[in-house]
Amino acid sequence: MKVKLKVWRQENADAQGGFEEYEADKVNPNMSFLEMMDVVNEGIIEDGGNPIAYAHDCREGICGTCNCMIDGKPHGPENGVTTCQTYMRSFKDGDTITVEPFRAKAFPVQKDLITDRSALDKIQQAGGYVTVRTGSCQDANNLPIGKDIADLAMDAAACVGCGACVAACKNASAMLFVSAKAGQLNLLPQGAPEKDKRVLNMVAAMDEAGFGNCTNQYECSAACPKLISEEFIAKLNRDFIGATLRKNFQAKALD
Amino acid sequence: MNILNALFKTSLGKKVIMAVTGLILVGFVIGHLVGNLQIFSPPEKINAYAHFLQSLGGALWAIRGFLLLTVVLHIWSAISLVLENKAARGAEGYAGQKTLRASFASRTMKWSGLIVLAFIIYHILHFTTKHAYGPELFMVDLHGEQVLDVHTMMVLGFQKPLVSIFYLVAIALLSIHLSHGISSMFQSVGLRTRAWSNCLNKIAVIVSVLYFLGNAAIVGACLTGAVEVQNAKVKAALAACQADCEVCESRIASIN
């Protein structure tokens, strides 16, 4: 099959970018989107040009590195897959495919389709962890956790941090990411001691990074390659209200 | 971080303000509609209701002040959130962005909200301060007391097609606004789950549709003549007016 690509090209973070068109001939429908891009890049290199820069790593859909806005939807037309797991059979022969970087003030473009998503790391560092004891590891099943809770926490933990939620959101809000990262820990006993602090700090880091606000349209959930539910956003809202109230009315130890 | 800081300075806090003020305003508009549906009863009913509200005095002003504060907070949080949302996309937007599942209502909240705000201002000028009201306001006898004839005011007010159409459009927009708002407020305070989100969305749509139909019934009944002026003096004056239009205004004005 044959497709036309309209790709965002931008030399570096400060340069002015723009769309350029490329033709991809002899595309095998079973190529992944990124393999098709590799073939296009080989052609560009043979012609003495600069290959299209895009982010990728595992190519198995589990690392969250690849991120392209393909025809107006993060990761392309299919549901519940990343860019690397999008295959050319999802497109029609003769299609013109528009490929853009994820757009958010908090995700500055570095080159072509590569964005700097370290804002998500900063949110994680603000509270997306649990403090664990050192020493020998705990006995298995020492901490009983109900299967429904374990399953729900696993749903949240499926987040690969790709940023598709931010890219798809009309307001470039990171609420689905933050709610998944906070939710996976808040649901479990291991995360309970730092729950309130985690929620308040992660929300503060999210606001600080310049992401937008949630308008409850759930575009994030529809675009998420791991199909994370907006239910976690409601949980984050609930946990935030609880944490704020507890922080103000709980007795505190002297400094 | 105290509670006020959390409410007014964080993204989630502003959403809580939006949700709680939204809930109060939903309660108000539904109460307002139920009160107005008394137009379908004999005129004494709604005139007595209006007289009761007027007689509240200080309490009425306290309620008005509270509602004004609620509206101001609702609009303030909206403006603040919209400005942040605009900035969050960054300097370069998308060449094309698909809408995956966001409803029409959710994508037009700021426009429906703005037009409804314009409508509220007109509505207050129309029926509360009467700056935008054509005929005089009549007094009527209610159990030996002279009270404002709200029934006649409403019927005459809605007999003008342009006014009625504006009311219907505004009410339709408010209903669309509510169809997103009613389910959205539950999400913002963390009370929406997958288990009942479908049910919640349906409740929001049903409430919005009923709200529209209730208001449309009032406007439509007055416009089509299903509900008529029942104030005898005004009725006689209006009947006489059909014969000699030039002295019509002064005759109606002389009723009081």
Coordinates of C-alpha atoms in Angstrom, one line a residue:
Chain A
M1 CA 0.0 0.0 0.0
K2 CA 0.9 3.6 -0.5
V3 CA 0.4 6.5 2.0
K4 CA 1.2 10.2 2.1
L5 CA 2.6 11.6 5.4
K6 CA 2.3 15.2 6.6
V7 CA 4.8 15.4 9.4
W8 CA 5.7 18.2 11.8
R9 CA 9.4 19.0 11.3
Q10 CA 11.2 21.3 13.8
E11 CA 15.0 21.6 14.0
N12 CA 15.2 22.2 17.8
A13 CA 13.2 23.6 20.7
D14 CA 13.7 27.2 19.7
A15 CA 13.3 26.8 15.9
Q16 CA 10.1 27.5 14.0
G17 CA 8.5 24.3 12.9
G18 CA 6.2 23.4 10.0
F19 CA 4.6 20.5 8.2
E20 CA 6.4 18.6 5.4
E21 CA 5.0 16.0 3.1
Y22 CA 6.5 12.6 2.4
E23 CA 5.4 9.6 0.4
A24 CA 5.7 6.1 1.7
D25 CA 5.5 3.5 -1.2
K26 CA 5.6 -0.2 -0.8
V27 CA 4.2 -0.2 2.7
N28 CA 3.4 -3.6 4.0
P29 CA 0.0 -3.5 5.9
N30 CA 1.6 -5.6 8.7
M31 CA 4.3 -3.0 9.3
S32 CA 3.9 -1.1 12.6
F33 CA 3.6 2.6 12.2
L34 CA 7.1 3.1 13.5
E35 CA 8.5 0.5 11.0
M36 CA 6.9 2.5 8.3
M37 CA 8.5 5.7 9.7
D38 CA 11.9 3.8 9.7
V39 CA 11.4 3.0 6.0
V40 CA 10.5 6.7 5.2
N41 CA 13.6 7.8 7.2
E42 CA 15.9 5.5 5.2
G43 CA 14.6 7.1 2.1
I44 CA 15.2 10.6 3.5
I45 CA 18.8 9.6 4.5
E46 CA 19.5 8.2 1.0
D47 CA 18.4 11.5 -0.4
G48 CA 20.9 13.2 2.0
G49 CA 18.2 14.7 4.2
N50 CA 17.7 14.8 8.0
P51 CA 15.6 11.8 9.2
I52 CA 12.4 12.5 11.1
A53 CA 13.1 12.3 14.9
Y54 CA 10.6 10.4 16.9
A55 CA 10.7 8.8 20.4
H56 CA 10.5 5.0 20.8
D57 CA 12.0 2.4 23.0
C58 CA 10.4 -1.0 23.7
R59 CA 8.1 -1.3 20.6
E60 CA 6.0 -3.6 22.7
G61 CA 3.5 -1.1 23.9
I62 CA 4.7 -1.2 27.5
C63 CA 7.3 1.6 28.0
G64 CA 5.3 4.7 27.1
T65 CA 8.1 6.3 25.1
C66 CA 6.5 6.5 21.7
N67 CA 4.1 9.3 21.3
C68 CA 2.7 10.8 18.1
M69 CA -0.6 12.6 17.4
I70 CA -1.7 10.6 14.4
D71 CA -4.6 12.1 12.5
G72 CA -5.8 14.1 15.5
K73 CA -5.7 11.2 18.0
P74 CA -2.8 10.3 20.3
H75 CA -1.3 7.0 19.1
G76 CA -3.5 6.7 16.1
P77 CA -6.9 5.4 15.1
E78 CA -7.1 2.2 17.2
N79 CA -8.3 2.0 20.8
G80 CA -6.1 0.9 23.6
V81 CA -2.7 0.7 21.8
T82 CA 0.4 2.8 21.7
T83 CA 1.9 4.3 18.5
C84 CA 4.4 1.3 18.2
Q85 CA 1.5 -1.1 18.3
T86 CA -0.5 0.7 15.6
Y87 CA -0.2 -1.2 12.4
M88 CA -0.5 0.1 8.8
R89 CA -3.5 -2.1 8.2
S90 CA -5.4 0.4 10.3
F91 CA -5.0 2.9 7.4
K92 CA -6.3 2.8 3.9
D93 CA -4.3 2.7 0.7
G94 CA -3.8 6.3 -0.5
D95 CA -4.5 7.9 2.9
T96 CA -2.8 11.1 3.9
I97 CA -1.7 10.7 7.5
T98 CA -1.0 13.8 9.7
V99 CA 1.7 13.2 12.3
E100 CA 2.2 15.8 15.0
P101 CA 4.0 15.9 18.4
F102 CA 1.9 15.9 21.6
R103 CA 1.0 19.6 22.3
A104 CA 1.1 21.0 25.7
K105 CA 2.9 24.0 27.3
A106 CA 4.3 21.4 29.8
F107 CA 5.6 19.2 26.9
P108 CA 7.9 21.5 24.9
V109 CA 8.9 20.1 21.5
Q110 CA 12.6 19.2 21.4
K111 CA 12.9 18.1 17.8
D112 CA 10.3 17.0 15.2
L113 CA 7.9 14.6 17.0
I114 CA 9.9 14.4 20.3
T115 CA 8.6 16.3 23.3
D116 CA 10.1 16.7 26.7
R117 CA 7.7 15.1 29.1
S118 CA 9.8 15.5 32.2
A119 CA 6.9 17.4 33.8
L120 CA 5.3 14.0 34.4
D121 CA 8.4 12.9 36.2
K122 CA 8.3 15.9 38.4
I123 CA 4.7 15.0 39.4
Q124 CA 5.9 11.4 40.2
Q125 CA 8.7 12.7 42.3
A126 CA 6.3 14.9 44.3
G127 CA 4.5 11.8 45.6
G128 CA 4.2 8.9 43.2
Y129 CA 6.1 6.5 45.4
V130 CA 5.9 4.7 48.7
T131 CA 8.4 4.7 51.5
V132 CA 9.5 1.1 52.2
R133 CA 11.4 -0.4 55.0
T134 CA 14.9 -1.8 54.2
G135 CA 16.0 -5.2 55.3
S136 CA 14.7 -8.6 54.3
C137 CA 11.6 -8.7 52.2
Q138 CA 8.3 -9.3 53.7
D139 CA 6.6 -12.7 53.6
A140 CA 4.3 -13.1 50.7
N141 CA 0.6 -12.6 51.6
N142 CA 1.6 -10.9 54.9
L143 CA -0.5 -8.0 53.8
P144 CA -3.9 -9.3 52.8
I145 CA -5.4 -7.3 49.9
G146 CA -8.8 -8.1 48.5
K147 CA -8.8 -9.2 44.8
D148 CA -11.2 -6.4 43.8
I149 CA -8.9 -3.8 45.3
A150 CA -5.8 -5.5 43.8
D151 CA -7.4 -5.6 40.4
L152 CA -8.5 -1.9 40.5
A153 CA -5.0 -0.9 41.6
M154 CA -3.6 -2.9 38.7
D155 CA -5.9 -1.0 36.3
A156 CA -4.4 2.3 37.5
A157 CA -0.9 0.8 37.5
A158 CA -1.2 0.0 33.8
C159 CA -0.4 3.7 33.1
V160 CA 2.8 3.8 31.1
G161 CA 3.1 7.6 31.4
C162 CA 3.0 8.3 27.7
G163 CA 1.1 11.6 28.0
A164 CA -1.6 10.6 25.6
C165 CA -4.2 11.9 28.2
V166 CA -2.6 15.3 28.1
A167 CA -2.4 15.3 24.3
A168 CA -6.0 14.3 23.9
C169 CA -7.4 16.6 26.5
K170 CA -8.9 19.8 25.1
N171 CA -7.3 21.6 28.0
A172 CA -4.0 19.7 28.1
S173 CA -4.8 18.5 31.6
A174 CA -2.7 15.7 33.2
M175 CA -5.5 14.6 35.5
L176 CA -5.8 11.0 34.2
F177 CA -2.0 10.5 34.6
V178 CA -1.9 12.0 38.1
S179 CA -5.1 10.1 39.2
A180 CA -3.7 6.8 38.0
K181 CA -0.3 7.3 39.6
A182 CA -1.8 8.5 42.9
G183 CA -4.6 6.0 42.7
Q184 CA -2.5 2.9 42.3
L185 CA -0.8 3.6 45.6
N186 CA -3.7 5.2 47.5
L187 CA -5.8 2.0 47.0
L188 CA -3.2 -0.3 48.6
P189 CA -2.2 -0.5 52.3
Q190 CA 1.4 0.1 51.3
G191 CA 0.4 3.6 50.0
A192 CA -1.9 4.4 52.9
P193 CA 0.6 6.2 55.3
E194 CA 1.5 8.8 52.8
K195 CA -1.9 9.1 51.0
D196 CA -2.9 12.6 52.0
K197 CA 0.6 14.0 51.5
R198 CA 0.9 12.3 48.1
V199 CA -2.4 13.6 46.8
L200 CA -1.7 17.2 47.9
N201 CA 1.9 17.2 46.6
M202 CA 1.1 15.6 43.3
V203 CA -1.8 18.0 42.6
A204 CA 0.5 20.9 43.5
A205 CA 3.2 19.7 41.2
M206 CA 0.6 19.2 38.4
D207 CA -0.6 22.8 38.8
E208 CA 2.9 24.1 39.0
A209 CA 3.9 22.4 35.7
G210 CA 1.3 24.4 33.8
F211 CA -1.1 21.6 32.8
G212 CA -4.8 22.6 32.2
N213 CA -7.8 21.7 34.3
C214 CA -10.2 18.8 33.9
T215 CA -13.5 19.7 32.3
N216 CA -14.9 16.2 32.8
Q217 CA -15.1 15.4 29.1
Y218 CA -13.1 12.1 29.4
E219 CA -11.2 12.5 26.1
C220 CA -8.2 11.3 28.1
S221 CA -9.7 8.0 28.9
A222 CA -10.8 7.5 25.3
A223 CA -7.3 8.1 24.1
C224 CA -5.5 6.2 26.8
P225 CA -3.5 3.2 25.3
K226 CA -4.1 1.4 28.6
L227 CA -7.8 2.3 28.7
I228 CA -7.5 3.8 32.2
S229 CA -10.9 4.9 33.4
E230 CA -11.9 8.5 34.4
E231 CA -13.1 6.9 37.6
F232 CA -9.6 7.4 39.0
I233 CA -10.0 11.2 38.4
A234 CA -13.2 11.1 40.5
K235 CA -11.2 9.2 43.1
L236 CA -8.4 11.8 43.0
N237 CA -10.9 14.6 43.4
R238 CA -12.4 12.8 46.4
D239 CA -9.0 12.0 47.9
F240 CA -8.0 15.7 47.4
I241 CA -11.0 17.0 49.3
G242 CA -10.5 14.5 52.1
A243 CA -6.8 15.3 52.3
T244 CA -7.4 19.0 52.4
L245 CA -10.0 18.7 55.2
R246 CA -7.9 16.3 57.2
K247 CA -4.8 18.5 56.9
N248 CA -6.8 21.4 58.4
F249 CA -8.6 19.6 61.2
Q250 CA -6.2 16.9 62.2
A251 CA -4.1 17.3 65.4
K252 CA -0.5 17.8 64.6
A253 CA 2.7 17.1 66.5
L254 CA 4.8 20.1 67.6
D255 CA 7.6 21.1 65.2
Chain B
M1 CA -2.3 25.4 53.0
N2 CA -5.6 26.3 54.5
I3 CA -9.0 25.4 53.1
L4 CA -9.6 28.8 51.3
N5 CA -6.2 28.5 49.6
A6 CA -7.0 25.0 48.5
L7 CA -10.4 26.1 47.2
F8 CA -9.3 29.3 45.4
K9 CA -5.8 28.5 44.3
T10 CA -5.6 24.9 43.2
S11 CA -7.1 23.5 40.0
L12 CA -9.1 20.9 41.9
G13 CA -10.4 23.4 44.5
K14 CA -11.7 25.7 41.7
K15 CA -13.6 22.7 40.3
V16 CA -15.1 22.1 43.7
I17 CA -16.3 25.8 43.7
M18 CA -17.7 25.2 40.3
A19 CA -19.5 22.1 41.3
V20 CA -21.0 23.4 44.6
T21 CA -22.1 26.7 43.2
G22 CA -23.5 24.7 40.2
L23 CA -25.5 22.5 42.6
I24 CA -26.9 25.6 44.4
L25 CA -27.9 27.2 41.1
V26 CA -29.5 24.0 39.8
G27 CA -31.5 23.9 43.0
F28 CA -32.5 27.5 42.5
V29 CA -33.6 27.2 38.8
I30 CA -35.7 24.1 39.6
G31 CA -37.3 25.9 42.6
H32 CA -37.9 28.9 40.4
L33 CA -39.5 26.8 37.7
V34 CA -41.8 25.0 40.3
G35 CA -42.9 28.4 41.6
N36 CA -43.6 29.7 38.1
L37 CA -45.6 26.6 37.2
Q38 CA -48.3 28.1 39.5
I39 CA -49.2 30.2 36.4
F40 CA -51.4 27.2 35.5
S41 CA -53.5 27.7 38.7
P42 CA -55.9 30.5 39.2
P43 CA -54.1 33.9 39.4
E44 CA -54.6 34.2 43.2
K45 CA -52.1 31.4 43.7
I46 CA -49.1 32.9 41.9
N47 CA -49.9 36.4 43.1
A48 CA -50.0 35.2 46.7
Y49 CA -46.7 33.4 46.1
A50 CA -45.1 36.5 44.7
H51 CA -46.5 38.6 47.5
F52 CA -45.1 36.1 50.0
L53 CA -41.6 36.4 48.4
Q54 CA -41.9 40.2 48.4
S55 CA -43.0 40.3 52.0
L56 CA -39.8 38.5 53.1
G57 CA -38.1 41.9 53.1
G58 CA -34.6 41.5 54.6
A59 CA -34.6 37.7 54.1
L60 CA -35.3 38.2 50.4
W61 CA -32.3 40.5 50.1
A62 CA -30.2 38.0 52.0
I63 CA -31.2 35.2 49.5
R64 CA -30.6 37.5 46.5
G65 CA -27.2 38.4 47.9
F66 CA -26.4 34.7 48.4
L67 CA -27.5 33.8 44.9
L68 CA -25.5 36.7 43.4
L69 CA -22.4 35.6 45.3
T70 CA -23.0 32.0 44.0
V71 CA -23.2 33.2 40.4
V72 CA -20.1 35.4 40.8
L73 CA -18.1 32.5 42.2
H74 CA -19.4 30.2 39.4
I75 CA -18.4 32.7 36.8
W76 CA -15.1 33.5 38.5
S77 CA -14.0 29.9 38.6
A78 CA -15.1 29.4 35.0
I79 CA -13.0 32.3 33.7
S80 CA -10.0 31.3 35.8
L81 CA -10.1 27.7 34.6
V82 CA -10.7 28.7 31.0
L83 CA -7.8 31.0 31.0
E84 CA -5.5 28.4 32.5
N85 CA -6.8 25.8 30.0
K86 CA -6.1 28.1 27.0
A87 CA -2.5 28.7 28.2
A88 CA -1.9 25.0 28.9
R89 CA -2.0 23.9 25.2
G90 CA 1.0 26.2 24.6
A91 CA 1.9 28.5 21.7
E92 CA 1.5 25.9 18.9
G93 CA -1.8 24.1 18.7
Y94 CA -2.8 21.0 16.7
A95 CA -3.3 21.1 13.0
G96 CA -6.2 18.7 13.7
Q97 CA -7.5 17.3 16.9
K98 CA -10.3 14.7 16.9
T99 CA -13.1 14.7 19.5
L100 CA -13.3 11.2 20.9
R101 CA -16.2 11.2 23.3
A102 CA -16.7 14.7 24.7
S103 CA -20.4 15.6 24.4
F104 CA -21.7 18.7 22.5
A105 CA -22.9 20.2 25.8
S106 CA -19.5 19.8 27.5
R107 CA -17.7 21.5 24.6
T108 CA -20.0 24.5 24.5
M109 CA -20.3 25.2 28.3
K110 CA -18.6 28.6 28.0
W111 CA -20.9 29.7 25.2
S112 CA -24.1 28.4 26.7
G113 CA -23.0 29.9 30.0
L114 CA -22.3 33.3 28.5
I115 CA -25.7 33.5 26.7
V116 CA -27.5 32.4 29.8
L117 CA -25.7 35.1 31.7
A118 CA -26.9 37.7 29.2
F119 CA -30.4 36.2 29.5
I120 CA -30.3 36.4 33.4
I121 CA -29.5 40.1 33.2
Y122 CA -32.4 40.6 30.7
H123 CA -34.7 38.5 32.8
I124 CA -34.1 40.5 35.9
L125 CA -34.6 43.8 34.0
H126 CA -37.7 42.3 32.4
F127 CA -39.6 40.9 35.4
T128 CA -37.8 42.0 38.6
T129 CA -36.8 45.6 38.1
K130 CA -39.3 46.0 35.1
H131 CA -36.8 48.2 33.1
A132 CA -37.4 46.1 30.0
Y133 CA -41.2 45.5 30.4
G134 CA -43.8 47.1 28.1
P135 CA -47.1 47.4 29.9
E136 CA -47.7 49.0 33.3
L137 CA -47.6 46.8 36.4
F138 CA -51.1 46.4 37.8
M139 CA -52.4 46.0 41.3
V140 CA -55.0 43.4 42.1
D141 CA -57.1 42.7 45.2
L142 CA -56.0 39.5 47.1
H143 CA -58.2 38.7 50.1
G144 CA -58.7 42.5 50.7
E145 CA -55.1 43.4 50.2
Q146 CA -53.7 45.2 47.1
V147 CA -50.9 43.1 45.7
L148 CA -48.9 43.1 42.4
D149 CA -50.6 41.2 39.7
V150 CA -47.8 39.0 38.7
H151 CA -50.1 36.7 36.7
T152 CA -51.1 39.4 34.3
M153 CA -47.5 40.7 34.1
M154 CA -46.2 37.2 33.0
V155 CA -49.0 36.7 30.5
L156 CA -48.6 40.1 28.9
G157 CA -44.8 39.7 29.0
F158 CA -44.8 36.5 27.1
Q159 CA -47.4 37.6 24.6
K160 CA -44.6 39.3 22.6
P161 CA -43.2 36.6 20.2
L162 CA -39.7 38.0 20.1
V163 CA -39.4 38.1 23.9
S164 CA -40.8 34.5 24.1
I165 CA -38.4 33.2 21.5
F166 CA -35.4 34.7 23.3
Y167 CA -36.7 33.0 26.5
L168 CA -37.1 29.7 24.8
V169 CA -33.6 29.9 23.2
A170 CA -32.0 30.8 26.6
I171 CA -33.9 28.1 28.4
A172 CA -32.8 25.6 25.7
L173 CA -29.1 26.7 26.2
L174 CA -29.5 26.5 30.0
S175 CA -30.9 23.0 29.6
I176 CA -27.9 21.9 27.5
H177 CA -25.6 23.5 30.1
L178 CA -27.3 21.5 32.8
S179 CA -27.1 18.3 30.9
H180 CA -23.3 18.4 31.3
G181 CA -23.2 20.3 34.6
I182 CA -25.4 18.0 36.6
S183 CA -23.3 14.9 36.0
S184 CA -20.0 16.8 35.9
M185 CA -20.5 18.2 39.4
F186 CA -20.5 14.7 40.8
Q187 CA -17.2 13.9 39.1
S188 CA -15.6 17.1 40.4
V189 CA -16.4 16.2 44.0
G190 CA -15.5 12.5 43.5
L191 CA -19.0 11.0 43.6
R192 CA -19.1 9.6 40.1
T193 CA -18.1 6.0 39.5
R194 CA -18.3 3.8 36.5
A195 CA -20.9 1.7 38.3
W196 CA -23.5 4.5 38.1
S197 CA -22.1 7.0 35.6
N198 CA -24.6 5.8 32.9
C199 CA -27.5 6.2 35.3
L200 CA -26.1 9.6 36.4
N201 CA -25.8 10.8 32.7
K202 CA -29.4 9.7 32.1
I203 CA -30.7 11.5 35.2
A204 CA -28.9 14.7 34.1
V205 CA -30.5 14.5 30.6
I206 CA -33.9 13.7 32.0
V207 CA -33.8 16.6 34.5
S208 CA -32.6 19.0 31.7
V209 CA -35.3 17.9 29.3
L210 CA -38.0 18.2 32.0
Y211 CA -36.6 21.6 33.0
F212 CA -36.9 22.8 29.4
L213 CA -40.4 21.4 28.9
G214 CA -41.6 23.0 32.1
N215 CA -40.3 26.4 31.1
A216 CA -41.4 26.0 27.5
A217 CA -44.9 25.2 28.8
I218 CA -45.2 28.5 30.7
V219 CA -43.9 30.6 27.8
G220 CA -45.9 28.6 25.2
A221 CA -49.1 28.8 27.2
C222 CA -48.9 32.6 27.5
L223 CA -47.9 33.1 23.9
T224 CA -50.6 30.8 22.4
G225 CA -53.3 32.1 24.7
A226 CA -53.8 28.9 26.6
V227 CA -53.2 31.0 29.7
E228 CA -55.0 34.3 29.5
V229 CA -55.1 37.6 31.3
Q230 CA -57.7 37.2 34.1
N231 CA -57.5 40.7 35.7
A232 CA -61.0 42.0 34.8
K233 CA -60.0 45.6 34.4
V234 CA -57.0 44.8 32.1
K235 CA -59.1 42.4 30.1
A236 CA -61.8 45.1 29.5
A237 CA -59.1 47.6 28.6
L238 CA -57.5 45.2 26.2
A239 CA -60.8 44.4 24.6
A240 CA -61.6 48.0 24.1
C241 CA -58.1 48.5 22.6
Q242 CA -59.0 46.4 19.6
A243 CA -61.4 49.1 18.5
D244 CA -59.3 52.3 19.1
C245 CA -55.6 51.7 19.2
E246 CA -54.5 55.3 19.6
V247 CA -55.7 55.8 23.2
C248 CA -54.8 52.3 24.2
E249 CA -51.7 53.0 26.2
S250 CA -53.3 55.8 28.3
R251 CA -56.3 53.6 29.0
I252 CA -54.2 50.7 30.2
A253 CA -52.0 53.0 32.2
S254 CA -55.1 54.5 34.0
I255 CA -56.2 51.2 35.4
N256 CA -54.1 51.6 38.6

